PDB file of C-alpha atoms in Angstrom:
ATOM      1  CA  MET A   1      -0.001  -0.003   0.000  1.00  0.00           C
ATOM      2  CA  LEU A   2       2.574   2.502  -1.128  1.00  0.00           C
ATOM      3  CA  ARG A   3       2.501   5.211  -3.709  1.00  0.00           C
ATOM      4  CA  VAL A   4       4.047   4.223  -7.004  1.00  0.00           C
ATOM      5  CA  PRO A   5       7.663   5.356  -6.899  1.00  0.00           C
ATOM      6  CA  LYS A   6       8.655   7.680  -9.709  1.00  0.00           C
ATOM      7  CA  TYR A   7      12.119   7.100 -11.136  1.00  0.00           C
ATOM      8  CA  ARG A   8      14.017   8.902 -13.844  1.00  0.00           C
ATOM      9  CA  ALA A   9      14.896   7.053 -17.010  1.00  0.00           C
ATOM     10  CA  SER A  10      17.975   4.900 -16.560  1.00  0.00           C
ATOM     11  CA  LEU A  11      20.521   3.279 -18.840  1.00  0.00           C
ATOM     12  CA  VAL A  12      19.354  -0.053 -17.384  1.00  0.00           C
ATOM     13  CA  ASP A  13      15.716   0.363 -18.511  1.00  0.00           C
ATOM     14  CA  PRO A  14      16.186  -1.237 -21.961  1.00  0.00           C
ATOM     15  CA  TYR A  15      17.519  -4.384 -20.231  1.00  0.00           C
ATOM     16  CA  ARG A  16      14.783  -4.648 -17.596  1.00  0.00           C
ATOM     17  CA  GLU A  17      12.991  -7.606 -19.212  1.00  0.00           C
ATOM     18  CA  HIS A  18      16.258  -9.528 -19.551  1.00  0.00           C
ATOM     19  CA  LEU A  19      17.022  -8.897 -15.873  1.00  0.00           C
ATOM     20  CA  ARG A  20      13.536  -9.981 -14.795  1.00  0.00           C
ATOM     21  CA  LYS A  21      13.732 -13.141 -16.865  1.00  0.00           C
ATOM     22  CA  ARG A  22      17.154 -14.057 -15.523  1.00  0.00           C
ATOM     23  CA  ARG A  23      16.189 -13.364 -11.884  1.00  0.00           C
ATOM     24  CA  ALA A  24      13.025 -15.466 -12.337  1.00  0.00           C
ATOM     25  CA  GLU A  25      15.074 -18.362 -13.737  1.00  0.00           C
ATOM     26  CA  ASP A  26      17.802 -18.108 -11.111  1.00  0.00           C
ATOM     27  CA  PRO A  27      16.935 -15.943  -8.061  1.00  0.00           C
ATOM     28  CA  GLY A  28      20.477 -16.306  -6.699  1.00  0.00           C
ATOM     29  CA  VAL A  29      22.245 -14.974  -9.789  1.00  0.00           C
ATOM     30  CA  GLY A  30      24.932 -12.463  -8.893  1.00  0.00           C
ATOM     31  CA  VAL A  31      24.736  -8.821  -9.890  1.00  0.00           C
ATOM     32  CA  LYS A  32      28.222  -8.991 -11.363  1.00  0.00           C
ATOM     33  CA  HIS A  33      27.135 -11.872 -13.603  1.00  0.00           C
ATOM     34  CA  LEU A  34      24.038  -9.904 -14.716  1.00  0.00           C
ATOM     35  CA  PHE A  35      26.286  -6.922 -15.382  1.00  0.00           C
ATOM     36  CA  GLU A  36      28.489  -8.995 -17.677  1.00  0.00           C
ATOM     37  CA  GLU A  37      25.411 -10.343 -19.514  1.00  0.00           C
ATOM     38  CA  ILE A  38      23.816  -6.961 -20.213  1.00  0.00           C
ATOM     39  CA  LYS A  39      27.192  -5.442 -21.032  1.00  0.00           C
ATOM     40  CA  ALA A  40      27.480  -8.047 -23.814  1.00  0.00           C
ATOM     41  CA  LEU A  41      24.018  -6.866 -24.983  1.00  0.00           C
ATOM     42  CA  GLY A  42      25.244  -3.272 -25.256  1.00  0.00           C
ATOM     43  CA  PHE A  43      24.844  -1.785 -21.745  1.00  0.00           C
ATOM     44  CA  THR A  44      27.165   1.218 -21.337  1.00  0.00           C
ATOM     45  CA  GLY A  45      26.562   1.993 -17.637  1.00  0.00           C
ATOM     46  CA  CYS A  46      28.585   0.990 -14.591  1.00  0.00           C
ATOM     47  CA  LEU A  47      28.163  -1.811 -12.050  1.00  0.00           C
ATOM     48  CA  ASN A  48      27.052   0.634  -9.307  1.00  0.00           C
ATOM     49  CA  LEU A  49      24.158   1.812 -11.493  1.00  0.00           C
ATOM     50  CA  LEU A  50      22.970  -1.780 -11.907  1.00  0.00           C
ATOM     51  CA  HIS A  51      23.313  -2.384  -8.132  1.00  0.00           C
ATOM     52  CA  LYS A  52      21.171   0.668  -7.397  1.00  0.00           C
ATOM     53  CA  TYR A  53      18.593  -0.325 -10.013  1.00  0.00           C
ATOM     54  CA  ILE A  54      18.196  -3.815  -8.540  1.00  0.00           C
ATOM     55  CA  ASN A  55      18.179  -2.585  -4.913  1.00  0.00           C
ATOM     56  CA  GLN A  56      15.348  -0.171  -5.726  1.00  0.00           C
ATOM     57  CA  GLY A  57      13.295  -3.147  -6.902  1.00  0.00           C
ATOM     58  CA  ARG A  58      13.032  -1.835 -10.439  1.00  0.00           C
ATOM     59  CA  ALA A  59      14.128  -5.173 -11.880  1.00  0.00           C
ATOM     60  CA  ASP A  60      11.354  -7.015 -10.004  1.00  0.00           C
ATOM     61  CA  ALA A  61       7.932  -7.780 -11.434  1.00  0.00           C
ATOM     62  CA  ASP A  62       5.443  -4.916 -11.459  1.00  0.00           C
ATOM     63  CA  ARG A  63       3.244  -4.740  -8.377  1.00  0.00           C
ATOM     64  CA  SER A  64       0.052  -2.767  -8.096  1.00  0.00           C
ATOM     65  CA  HIS A  65       0.504   0.100  -5.646  1.00  0.00           C
ATOM     66  CA  ILE A  66      -2.377   1.776  -3.896  1.00  0.00           C
ATOM     67  CA  SER A  67      -2.519   4.547  -1.345  1.00  0.00           C
ATOM     68  CA  PRO A  68      -4.213   3.920   2.031  1.00  0.00           C
ATOM     69  CA  ARG A  69      -6.703   6.697   1.257  1.00  0.00           C
ATOM     70  CA  ARG A  70      -7.722   5.076  -2.033  1.00  0.00           C
ATOM     71  CA  LEU A  71      -8.088   1.675  -0.367  1.00  0.00           C
ATOM     72  CA  ALA A  72     -10.250   3.221   2.370  1.00  0.00           C
ATOM     73  CA  ARG A  73     -12.431   4.831  -0.310  1.00  0.00           C
ATOM     74  CA  MET A  74     -12.863   1.476  -2.050  1.00  0.00           C
ATOM     75  CA  ILE A  75     -13.793  -0.251   1.234  1.00  0.00           C
ATOM     76  CA  LEU A  76     -16.325   2.473   2.021  1.00  0.00           C
ATOM     77  CA  SER A  77     -17.882   2.488  -1.467  1.00  0.00           C
ATOM     78  CA  ARG A  78     -20.878   0.432  -2.407  1.00  0.00           C
ATOM     79  CA  PRO A  79     -19.652  -2.703  -4.183  1.00  0.00           C
ATOM     80  CA  ASP A  80     -22.091  -1.953  -7.061  1.00  0.00           C
ATOM     81  CA  ASN A  81     -20.396   1.428  -7.640  1.00  0.00           C
ATOM     82  CA  LEU A  82     -16.911  -0.051  -8.039  1.00  0.00           C
ATOM     83  CA  LYS A  83     -15.462  -0.911 -11.423  1.00  0.00           C
ATOM     84  CA  PRO A  84     -14.781  -4.638 -11.887  1.00  0.00           C
ATOM     85  CA  GLU A  85     -11.004  -4.141 -11.758  1.00  0.00           C
ATOM     86  CA  HIS A  86     -11.317  -2.167  -8.502  1.00  0.00           C
ATOM     87  CA  ARG A  87     -13.586  -4.845  -7.074  1.00  0.00           C
ATOM     88  CA  ASN A  88     -10.992  -7.513  -7.934  1.00  0.00           C
ATOM     89  CA  LEU A  89      -8.145  -5.424  -6.482  1.00  0.00           C
ATOM     90  CA  LEU A  90     -10.135  -4.845  -3.292  1.00  0.00           C
ATOM     91  CA  ALA A  91     -10.841  -8.572  -2.980  1.00  0.00           C
ATOM     92  CA  ARG A  92      -7.136  -9.396  -3.417  1.00  0.00           C
ATOM     93  CA  LEU A  93      -6.002  -6.763  -0.912  1.00  0.00           C
ATOM     94  CA  THR A  94      -8.531  -7.654   1.755  1.00  0.00           C
ATOM     95  CA  ALA A  95      -7.815 -11.372   1.363  1.00  0.00           C
ATOM     96  CA  ALA A  96      -4.064 -10.777   1.832  1.00  0.00           C
ATOM     97  CA  CYS A  97      -4.387  -9.766   5.486  1.00  0.00           C
ATOM     98  CA  PRO A  98      -6.753 -11.154   8.175  1.00  0.00           C
ATOM     99  CA  GLU A  99      -7.222  -7.696   9.712  1.00  0.00           C
ATOM    100  CA  MET A 100      -8.183  -6.233   6.328  1.00  0.00           C
ATOM    101  CA  THR A 101     -10.653  -9.080   5.740  1.00  0.00           C
ATOM    102  CA  GLN A 102     -12.209  -8.437   9.131  1.00  0.00           C
ATOM    103  CA  LEU A 103     -12.265  -4.661   8.579  1.00  0.00           C
ATOM    104  CA  ALA A 104     -13.971  -4.940   5.171  1.00  0.00           C
ATOM    105  CA  ALA A 105     -16.607  -7.312   6.551  1.00  0.00           C
ATOM    106  CA  THR A 106     -17.236  -5.075   9.579  1.00  0.00           C
ATOM    107  CA  VAL A 107     -17.599  -1.941   7.452  1.00  0.00           C
ATOM    108  CA  GLY A 108     -19.976  -3.812   5.131  1.00  0.00           C
ATOM    109  CA  ARG A 109     -22.181  -4.864   8.060  1.00  0.00           C
ATOM    110  CA  PHE A 110     -22.258  -1.278   9.344  1.00  0.00           C
ATOM    111  CA  ALA A 111     -23.236   0.001   5.876  1.00  0.00           C
ATOM    112  CA  GLU A 112     -26.309  -2.235   5.997  1.00  0.00           C
ATOM    113  CA  LEU A 113     -27.414  -0.343   9.125  1.00  0.00           C
ATOM    114  CA  LEU A 114     -27.471   2.982   7.271  1.00  0.00           C
ATOM    115  CA  THR A 115     -30.817   2.211   5.646  1.00  0.00           C
ATOM    116  CA  PRO A 116     -33.304   3.288   8.361  1.00  0.00           C
ATOM    117  CA  GLN A 117     -35.298   0.312   9.724  1.00  0.00           C
ATOM    118  CA  PRO A 118     -37.023  -0.267  13.074  1.00  0.00           C
ATOM    119  CA  GLY A 119     -34.745  -3.191  14.086  1.00  0.00           C
ATOM    120  CA  ASN A 120     -31.475  -1.333  13.526  1.00  0.00           C
ATOM    121  CA  THR A 121     -31.089  -0.428  17.213  1.00  0.00           C
ATOM    122  CA  ASP A 122     -30.600  -4.087  18.183  1.00  0.00           C
ATOM    123  CA  ARG A 123     -28.446  -4.764  15.117  1.00  0.00           C
ATOM    124  CA  LEU A 124     -26.238  -1.801  16.066  1.00  0.00           C
ATOM    125  CA  SER A 125     -25.802  -3.167  19.604  1.00  0.00           C
ATOM    126  CA  LEU A 126     -24.765  -6.527  18.146  1.00  0.00           C
ATOM    127  CA  TRP A 127     -22.387  -4.792  15.713  1.00  0.00           C
ATOM    128  CA  ILE A 128     -20.740  -2.841  18.552  1.00  0.00           C
ATOM    129  CA  VAL A 129     -20.236  -6.045  20.579  1.00  0.00           C
ATOM    130  CA  GLN A 130     -18.649  -7.758  17.537  1.00  0.00           C
ATOM    131  CA  VAL A 131     -16.341  -4.781  16.889  1.00  0.00           C
ATOM    132  CA  ARG A 132     -15.194  -4.642  20.502  1.00  0.00           C
ATOM    133  CA  ALA A 133     -14.342  -8.350  20.327  1.00  0.00           C
ATOM    134  CA  ALA A 134     -12.238  -7.744  17.200  1.00  0.00           C
ATOM    135  CA  ASP A 135      -8.642  -6.538  17.196  1.00  0.00           C
ATOM    136  CA  LEU A 136      -9.370  -3.274  15.354  1.00  0.00           C
ATOM    137  CA  PRO A 137      -8.450  -0.401  17.751  1.00  0.00           C
ATOM    138  CA  HIS A 138      -9.568   2.439  15.469  1.00  0.00           C
ATOM    139  CA  LEU A 139     -13.045   0.959  15.254  1.00  0.00           C
ATOM    140  CA  HIS A 140     -13.088   0.705  19.052  1.00  0.00           C
ATOM    141  CA  ALA A 141     -12.726   4.502  19.169  1.00  0.00           C
ATOM    142  CA  PHE A 142     -15.551   4.800  16.612  1.00  0.00           C
ATOM    143  CA  THR A 143     -17.858   2.639  18.762  1.00  0.00           C
ATOM    144  CA  ARG A 144     -17.071   4.764  21.823  1.00  0.00           C
ATOM    145  CA  GLY A 145     -18.175   7.809  19.827  1.00  0.00           C
ATOM    146  CA  LEU A 146     -21.406   6.038  18.860  1.00  0.00           C
ATOM    147  CA  GLU A 147     -22.088   5.169  22.506  1.00  0.00           C
ATOM    148  CA  ARG A 148     -21.597   8.773  23.631  1.00  0.00           C
ATOM    149  CA  ASP A 149     -24.651   9.927  21.693  1.00  0.00           C
ATOM    150  CA  ARG A 150     -26.542   6.657  21.352  1.00  0.00           C
ATOM    151  CA  ASP A 151     -30.004   8.247  21.275  1.00  0.00           C
ATOM    152  CA  ALA A 152     -29.122  10.365  18.234  1.00  0.00           C
ATOM    153  CA  VAL A 153     -27.477   7.384  16.505  1.00  0.00           C
ATOM    154  CA  ASN A 154     -30.531   5.196  17.153  1.00  0.00           C
ATOM    155  CA  ALA A 155     -32.795   7.908  15.751  1.00  0.00           C
ATOM    156  CA  ALA A 156     -30.638   8.242  12.648  1.00  0.00           C
ATOM    157  CA  LEU A 157     -30.668   4.482  12.023  1.00  0.00           C
ATOM    158  CA  THR A 158     -34.379   3.897  12.687  1.00  0.00           C
ATOM    159  CA  LEU A 159     -36.282   7.034  11.650  1.00  0.00           C
ATOM    160  CA  PRO A 160     -36.800   8.186   8.036  1.00  0.00           C
ATOM    161  CA  HIS A 161     -36.271  11.845   9.008  1.00  0.00           C
ATOM    162  CA  SER A 162     -33.090  13.785   8.348  1.00  0.00           C
ATOM    163  CA  ASN A 163     -31.787  17.127   9.593  1.00  0.00           C
ATOM    164  CA  GLY A 164     -29.668  17.513   6.432  1.00  0.00           C
ATOM    165  CA  PRO A 165     -31.709  20.438   5.020  1.00  0.00           C
ATOM    166  CA  THR A 166     -31.488  22.289   8.355  1.00  0.00           C
ATOM    167  CA  GLU A 167     -27.728  21.789   8.490  1.00  0.00           C
ATOM    168  CA  GLY A 168     -27.515  23.069   4.912  1.00  0.00           C
ATOM    169  CA  VAL A 169     -29.296  26.305   5.851  1.00  0.00           C
ATOM    170  CA  ASN A 170     -27.027  26.732   8.890  1.00  0.00           C
ATOM    171  CA  THR A 171     -23.930  26.278   6.740  1.00  0.00           C
ATOM    172  CA  LYS A 172     -25.201  28.780   4.174  1.00  0.00           C
ATOM    173  CA  THR A 173     -25.974  31.347   6.884  1.00  0.00           C
ATOM    174  CA  LYS A 174     -22.501  30.995   8.415  1.00  0.00           C
ATOM    175  CA  ARG A 175     -20.882  31.345   4.988  1.00  0.00           C
ATOM    176  CA  ILE A 176     -22.767  34.591   4.290  1.00  0.00           C
ATOM    177  CA  ALA A 177     -21.808  35.957   7.727  1.00  0.00           C
ATOM    178  CA  ARG A 178     -18.133  35.088   7.074  1.00  0.00           C
ATOM    179  CA  GLN A 179     -18.269  36.825   3.685  1.00  0.00           C
ATOM    180  CA  MET A 180     -19.237  40.027   5.485  1.00  0.00           C
ATOM    181  CA  HIS A 181     -16.332  39.559   7.949  1.00  0.00           C
ATOM    182  CA  GLY A 182     -18.657  39.463  10.984  1.00  0.00           C
ATOM    183  CA  ARG A 183     -19.807  43.053  10.476  1.00  0.00           C
ATOM    184  CA  ALA A 184     -23.361  42.150   9.418  1.00  0.00           C
ATOM    185  CA  GLY A 185     -26.165  42.834  11.827  1.00  0.00           C
ATOM    186  CA  PHE A 186     -29.269  40.671  11.931  1.00  0.00           C
ATOM    187  CA  THR A 187     -31.205  42.920   9.541  1.00  0.00           C
ATOM    188  CA  LEU A 188     -28.558  42.870   6.785  1.00  0.00           C
ATOM    189  CA  LEU A 189     -27.981  39.139   7.226  1.00  0.00           C
ATOM    190  CA  ARG A 190     -31.741  38.515   6.984  1.00  0.00           C
ATOM    191  CA  HIS A 191     -31.964  40.555   3.728  1.00  0.00           C
ATOM    192  CA  ARG A 192     -29.012  38.716   2.186  1.00  0.00           C
ATOM    193  CA  ILE A 193     -30.514  35.347   3.015  1.00  0.00           C
ATOM    194  CA  LEU A 194     -33.986  36.264   1.718  1.00  0.00           C
ATOM    195  CA  LEU A 195     -32.601  37.842  -1.477  1.00  0.00           C
ATOM    196  CA  GLY A 196     -30.054  35.034  -2.052  1.00  0.00           C
TER     197      GLY A 196
END
């Protein structure tokens, strides 16, 4: 889960496939031996350049790199909204590590709770118990936050109502007040909101 390293073009690049093939055939082949082979093929660089190239992993097979943020976005997305290649990559990455498998399953079960239904209160309690039994410390902090305001969380998961429009109006009002650098009185603020 690293960003793809960006390297400058190297004199070794034209011989990358030969190096990969040779290292796949004989993983213990010496760098000096590889140097002699590619030198016979026309390589004009030095032995130190080849050492650096191999130590950076540039002669190894290509691996898919992904940032933690992008992986988190894929875990949090609906599986239907993911492209097939992203779905396959997510399946490979989550299967590679038991904690990732557990995290993806736990997030998926929580996502099911986000559709308001009357029985979600009990399902949330069960989910919290399962998360606390798991070895996922960051989710433990999330469950503590849910418990702090459990009544509001239960209402959000069981009732069809939303305070989203109210929060939108509050945000708009605060933005207008900030645009006037806090100098607006109630009357001017009221006119700007009604005329906007």
